[in-house]
CSV table of C-alpha atoms and ligand atoms in Angstrom, one decimal:
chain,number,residue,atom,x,y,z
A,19,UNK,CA,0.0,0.0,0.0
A,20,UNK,CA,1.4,3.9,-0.5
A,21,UNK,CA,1.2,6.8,2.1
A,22,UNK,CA,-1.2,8.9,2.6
A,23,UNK,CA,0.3,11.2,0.9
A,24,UNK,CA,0.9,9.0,-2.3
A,25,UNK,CA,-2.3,8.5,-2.3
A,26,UNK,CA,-3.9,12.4,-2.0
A,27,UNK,CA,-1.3,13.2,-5.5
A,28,UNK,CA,-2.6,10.2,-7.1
A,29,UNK,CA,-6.4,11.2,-5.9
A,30,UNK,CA,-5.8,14.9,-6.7
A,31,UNK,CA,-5.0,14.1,-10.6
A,32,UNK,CA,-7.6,10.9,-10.7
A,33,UNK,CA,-10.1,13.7,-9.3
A,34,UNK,CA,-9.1,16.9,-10.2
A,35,UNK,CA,-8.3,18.7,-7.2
A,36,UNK,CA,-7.5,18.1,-3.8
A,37,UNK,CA,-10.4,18.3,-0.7
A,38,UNK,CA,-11.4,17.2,2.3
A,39,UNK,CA,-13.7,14.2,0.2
A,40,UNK,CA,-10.3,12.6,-1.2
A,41,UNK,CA,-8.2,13.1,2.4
A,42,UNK,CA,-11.7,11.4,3.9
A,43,UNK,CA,-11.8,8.8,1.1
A,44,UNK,CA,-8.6,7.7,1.1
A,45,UNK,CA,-8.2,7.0,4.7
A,46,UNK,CA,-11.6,5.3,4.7
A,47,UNK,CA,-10.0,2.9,1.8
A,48,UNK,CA,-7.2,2.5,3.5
A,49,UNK,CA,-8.5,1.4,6.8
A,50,UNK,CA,-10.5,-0.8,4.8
A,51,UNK,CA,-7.8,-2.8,2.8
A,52,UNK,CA,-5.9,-2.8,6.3
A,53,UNK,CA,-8.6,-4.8,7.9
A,54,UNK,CA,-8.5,-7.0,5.0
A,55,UNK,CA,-4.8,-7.4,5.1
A,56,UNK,CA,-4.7,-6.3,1.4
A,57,UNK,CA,-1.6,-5.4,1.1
A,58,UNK,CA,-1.3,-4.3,-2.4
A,59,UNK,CA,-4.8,-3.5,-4.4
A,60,UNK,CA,-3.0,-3.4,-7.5
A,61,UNK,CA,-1.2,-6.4,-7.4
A,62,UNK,CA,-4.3,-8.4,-6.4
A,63,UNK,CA,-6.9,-6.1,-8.2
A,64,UNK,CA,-9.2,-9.2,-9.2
A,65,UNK,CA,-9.1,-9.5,-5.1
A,66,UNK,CA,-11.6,-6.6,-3.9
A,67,UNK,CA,-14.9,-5.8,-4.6
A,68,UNK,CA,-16.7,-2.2,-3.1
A,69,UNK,CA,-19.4,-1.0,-2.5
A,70,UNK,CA,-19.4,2.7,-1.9
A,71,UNK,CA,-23.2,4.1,-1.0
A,72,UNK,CA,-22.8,7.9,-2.1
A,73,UNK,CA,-21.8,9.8,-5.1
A,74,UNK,CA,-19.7,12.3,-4.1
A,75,UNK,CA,-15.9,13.6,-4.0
A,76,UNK,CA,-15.0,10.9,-1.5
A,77,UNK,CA,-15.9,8.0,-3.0
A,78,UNK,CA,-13.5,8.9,-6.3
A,79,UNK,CA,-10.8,8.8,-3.7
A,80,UNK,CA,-12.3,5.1,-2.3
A,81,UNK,CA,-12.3,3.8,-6.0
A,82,UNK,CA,-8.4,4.6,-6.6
A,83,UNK,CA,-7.2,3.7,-3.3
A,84,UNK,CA,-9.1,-0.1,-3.5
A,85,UNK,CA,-8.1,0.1,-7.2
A,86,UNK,CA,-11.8,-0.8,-7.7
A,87,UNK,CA,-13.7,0.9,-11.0
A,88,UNK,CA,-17.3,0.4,-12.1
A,89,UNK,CA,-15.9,-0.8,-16.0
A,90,UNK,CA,-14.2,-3.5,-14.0
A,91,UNK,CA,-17.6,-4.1,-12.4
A,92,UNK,CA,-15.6,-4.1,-8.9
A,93,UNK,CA,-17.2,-0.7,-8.0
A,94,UNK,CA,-20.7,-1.3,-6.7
A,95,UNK,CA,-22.5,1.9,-6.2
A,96,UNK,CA,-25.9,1.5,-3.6
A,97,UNK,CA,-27.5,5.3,-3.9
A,98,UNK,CA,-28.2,6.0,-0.1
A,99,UNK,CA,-26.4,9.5,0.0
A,100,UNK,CA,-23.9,7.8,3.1
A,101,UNK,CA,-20.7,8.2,3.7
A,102,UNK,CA,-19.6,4.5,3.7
A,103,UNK,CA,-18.2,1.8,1.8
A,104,UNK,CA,-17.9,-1.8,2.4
A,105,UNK,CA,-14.7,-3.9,1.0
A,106,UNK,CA,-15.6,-7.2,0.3
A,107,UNK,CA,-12.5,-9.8,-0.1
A,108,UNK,CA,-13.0,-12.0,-2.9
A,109,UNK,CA,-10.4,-14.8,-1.6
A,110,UNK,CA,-11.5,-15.0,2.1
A,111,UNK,CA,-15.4,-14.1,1.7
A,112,UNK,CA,-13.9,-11.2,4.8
A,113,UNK,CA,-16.1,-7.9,4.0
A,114,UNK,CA,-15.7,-4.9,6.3
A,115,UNK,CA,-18.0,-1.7,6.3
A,116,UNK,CA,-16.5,1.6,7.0
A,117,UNK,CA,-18.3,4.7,7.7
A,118,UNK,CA,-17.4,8.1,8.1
A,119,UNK,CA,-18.8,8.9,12.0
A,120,UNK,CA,-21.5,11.8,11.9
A,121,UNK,CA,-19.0,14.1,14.5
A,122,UNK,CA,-16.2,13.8,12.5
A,123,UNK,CA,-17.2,16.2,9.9
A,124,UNK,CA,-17.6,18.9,12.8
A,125,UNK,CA,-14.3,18.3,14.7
A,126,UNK,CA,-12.6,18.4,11.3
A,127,UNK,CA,-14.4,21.8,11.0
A,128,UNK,CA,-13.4,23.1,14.2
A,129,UNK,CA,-10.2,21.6,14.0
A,130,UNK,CA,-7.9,24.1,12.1
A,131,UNK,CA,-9.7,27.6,12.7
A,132,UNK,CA,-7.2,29.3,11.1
A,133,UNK,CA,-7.1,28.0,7.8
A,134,UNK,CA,-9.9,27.8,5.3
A,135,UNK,CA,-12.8,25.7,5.3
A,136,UNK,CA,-11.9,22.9,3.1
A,137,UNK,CA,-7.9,23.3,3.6
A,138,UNK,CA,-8.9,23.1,7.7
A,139,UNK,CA,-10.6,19.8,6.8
A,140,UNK,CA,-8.4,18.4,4.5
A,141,UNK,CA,-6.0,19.0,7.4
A,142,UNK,CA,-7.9,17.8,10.2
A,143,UNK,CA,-8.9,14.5,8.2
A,144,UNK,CA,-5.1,13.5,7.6
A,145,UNK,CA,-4.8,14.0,11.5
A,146,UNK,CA,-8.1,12.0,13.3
A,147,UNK,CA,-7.5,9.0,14.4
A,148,UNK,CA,-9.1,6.2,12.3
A,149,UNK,CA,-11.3,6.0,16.0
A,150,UNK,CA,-12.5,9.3,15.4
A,151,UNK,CA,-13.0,9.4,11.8
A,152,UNK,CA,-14.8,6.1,11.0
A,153,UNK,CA,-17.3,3.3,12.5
A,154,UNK,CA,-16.0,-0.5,11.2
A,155,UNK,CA,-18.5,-3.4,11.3
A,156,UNK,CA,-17.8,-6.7,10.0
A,157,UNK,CA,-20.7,-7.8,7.8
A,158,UNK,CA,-21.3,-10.3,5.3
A,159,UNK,CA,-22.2,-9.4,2.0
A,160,UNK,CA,-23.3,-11.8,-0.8
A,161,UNK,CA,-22.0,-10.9,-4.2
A,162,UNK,CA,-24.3,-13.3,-6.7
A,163,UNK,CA,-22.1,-15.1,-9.5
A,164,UNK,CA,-23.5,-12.4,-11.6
A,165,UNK,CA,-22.4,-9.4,-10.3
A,166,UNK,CA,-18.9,-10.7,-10.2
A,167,UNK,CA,-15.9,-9.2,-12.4
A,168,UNK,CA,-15.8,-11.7,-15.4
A,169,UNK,CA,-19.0,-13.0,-15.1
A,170,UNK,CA,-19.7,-14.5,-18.1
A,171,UNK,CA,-23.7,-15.7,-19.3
A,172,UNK,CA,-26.3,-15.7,-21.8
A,173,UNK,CA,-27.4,-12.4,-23.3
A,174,UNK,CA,-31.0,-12.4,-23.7
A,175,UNK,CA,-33.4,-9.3,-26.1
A,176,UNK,CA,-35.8,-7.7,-24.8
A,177,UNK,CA,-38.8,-8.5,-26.4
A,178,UNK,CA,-40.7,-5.0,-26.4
A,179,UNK,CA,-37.3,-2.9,-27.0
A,180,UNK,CA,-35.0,-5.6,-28.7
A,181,UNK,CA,-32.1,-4.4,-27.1
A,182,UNK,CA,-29.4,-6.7,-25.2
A,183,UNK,CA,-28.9,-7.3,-21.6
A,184,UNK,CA,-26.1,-8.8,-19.9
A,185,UNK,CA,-25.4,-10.4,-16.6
A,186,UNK,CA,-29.2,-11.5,-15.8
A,187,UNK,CA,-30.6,-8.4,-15.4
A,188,UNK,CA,-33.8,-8.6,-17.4
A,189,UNK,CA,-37.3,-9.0,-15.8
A,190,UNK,CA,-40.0,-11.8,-17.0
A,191,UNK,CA,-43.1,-10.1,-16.9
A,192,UNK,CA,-46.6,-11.7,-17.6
A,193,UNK,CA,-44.2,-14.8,-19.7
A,194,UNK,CA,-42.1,-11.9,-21.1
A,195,UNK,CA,-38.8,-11.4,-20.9
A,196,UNK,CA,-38.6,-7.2,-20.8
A,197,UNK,CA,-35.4,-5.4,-19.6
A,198,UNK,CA,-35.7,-2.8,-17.1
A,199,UNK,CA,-37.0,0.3,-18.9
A,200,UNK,CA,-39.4,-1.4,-20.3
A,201,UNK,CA,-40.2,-3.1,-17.2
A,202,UNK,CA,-41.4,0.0,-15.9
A,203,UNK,CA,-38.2,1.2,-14.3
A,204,UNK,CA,-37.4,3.9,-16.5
A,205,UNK,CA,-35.8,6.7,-15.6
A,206,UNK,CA,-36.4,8.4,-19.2
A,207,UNK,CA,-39.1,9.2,-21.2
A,208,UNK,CA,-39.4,9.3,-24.9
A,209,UNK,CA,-39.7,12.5,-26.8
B,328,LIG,ZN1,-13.7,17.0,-4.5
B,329,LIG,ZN1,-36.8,-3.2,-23.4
């Protein structure tokens, strides 16, 4: 694993400037892998799978550091607008939540009055103890065949918009076999 402060050059370029999300998310990934005993997320990149449960500048940070992307399918996002992620080790079946304690973000703020807002936290984060930052729970988390990296399996059509899906994700309604959309989970509407 690199320092912290590898990690905050990588997750600056990777995210396109520097704040208190990538300090946060890198020491949340970090702490994660550590549990895990991953030693090295590059070297054993088919080893991790995350799931991170908010969209924001952190979890860009969690994704480099646990070397996990969403291409790779190793990324999982669940849209819950939390600051957490949970590493899930392939090889041992170990998965480990880690979430970002609700006082940390106001000790961070309170931390460094002297500095600005975001440069106070970014320097408060790299400080706090993992104790202060971050709750850890052991869990268990079932990752289906088919949400695995390199899943392989039938693609089926759907038969109202005849396009593909892959990795089981279609939906037999009334006999028919309908992807999602036109399942009636759309999140678009035709013009
Ligand atoms: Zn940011
Ligand atoms: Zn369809």
């Amino acid at each position: 694993m690199k320092t912290l402060d590898e990690y905050l050059e990588l997750a600056a370029v990777a995210h396109g400037h520097l704040c208190a999300g990538q300090v946060l998310g890198v020491r949340l990934a970090m702490l994660g892998l550590r549990e895990l005993d991953i030693e090295d997320p590059i070297a054993e990149r088919k080893r991790v799978v995350t799931y991170v449960e908010i969209d924001r500048c952190v979890t860009d940070a969690v994704a480099l550091v646990a070397n996990c992307r969403l291409g790779k399918r190793a990324l999982k996002f669940r849209d819950w607008g939390k600051v957490a992620a949970t590493f899930v080790d392939l090889q041992t079946g170990r998965a480990v939540r880690i979430a970002a304690k609700e006082s940390s973000k106001q000790l961070a703020r309170e931390m460094f009055p002297e500095m600005g807002k975001d440069a106070g936290q970014q320097k408060a984060y790299a400080a706090l103890s993992n104790e202060v930052l971050f709750d850890k729970q052991w869990v268990k988390v079932e990752v289906l065949p088919e949400d695995l990296p390199g899943f392989k399996g039938p693609r089926v059509v759907c038969a109202e918009c005849g396009e593909g899906i892959n990795f089981k994700r279609e939906v037999v309604v009334d006999g028919r076999v309908l992807c999602r959309a036109c399942a009636g989970e759309r999140y678009y509407q035709h013009l």
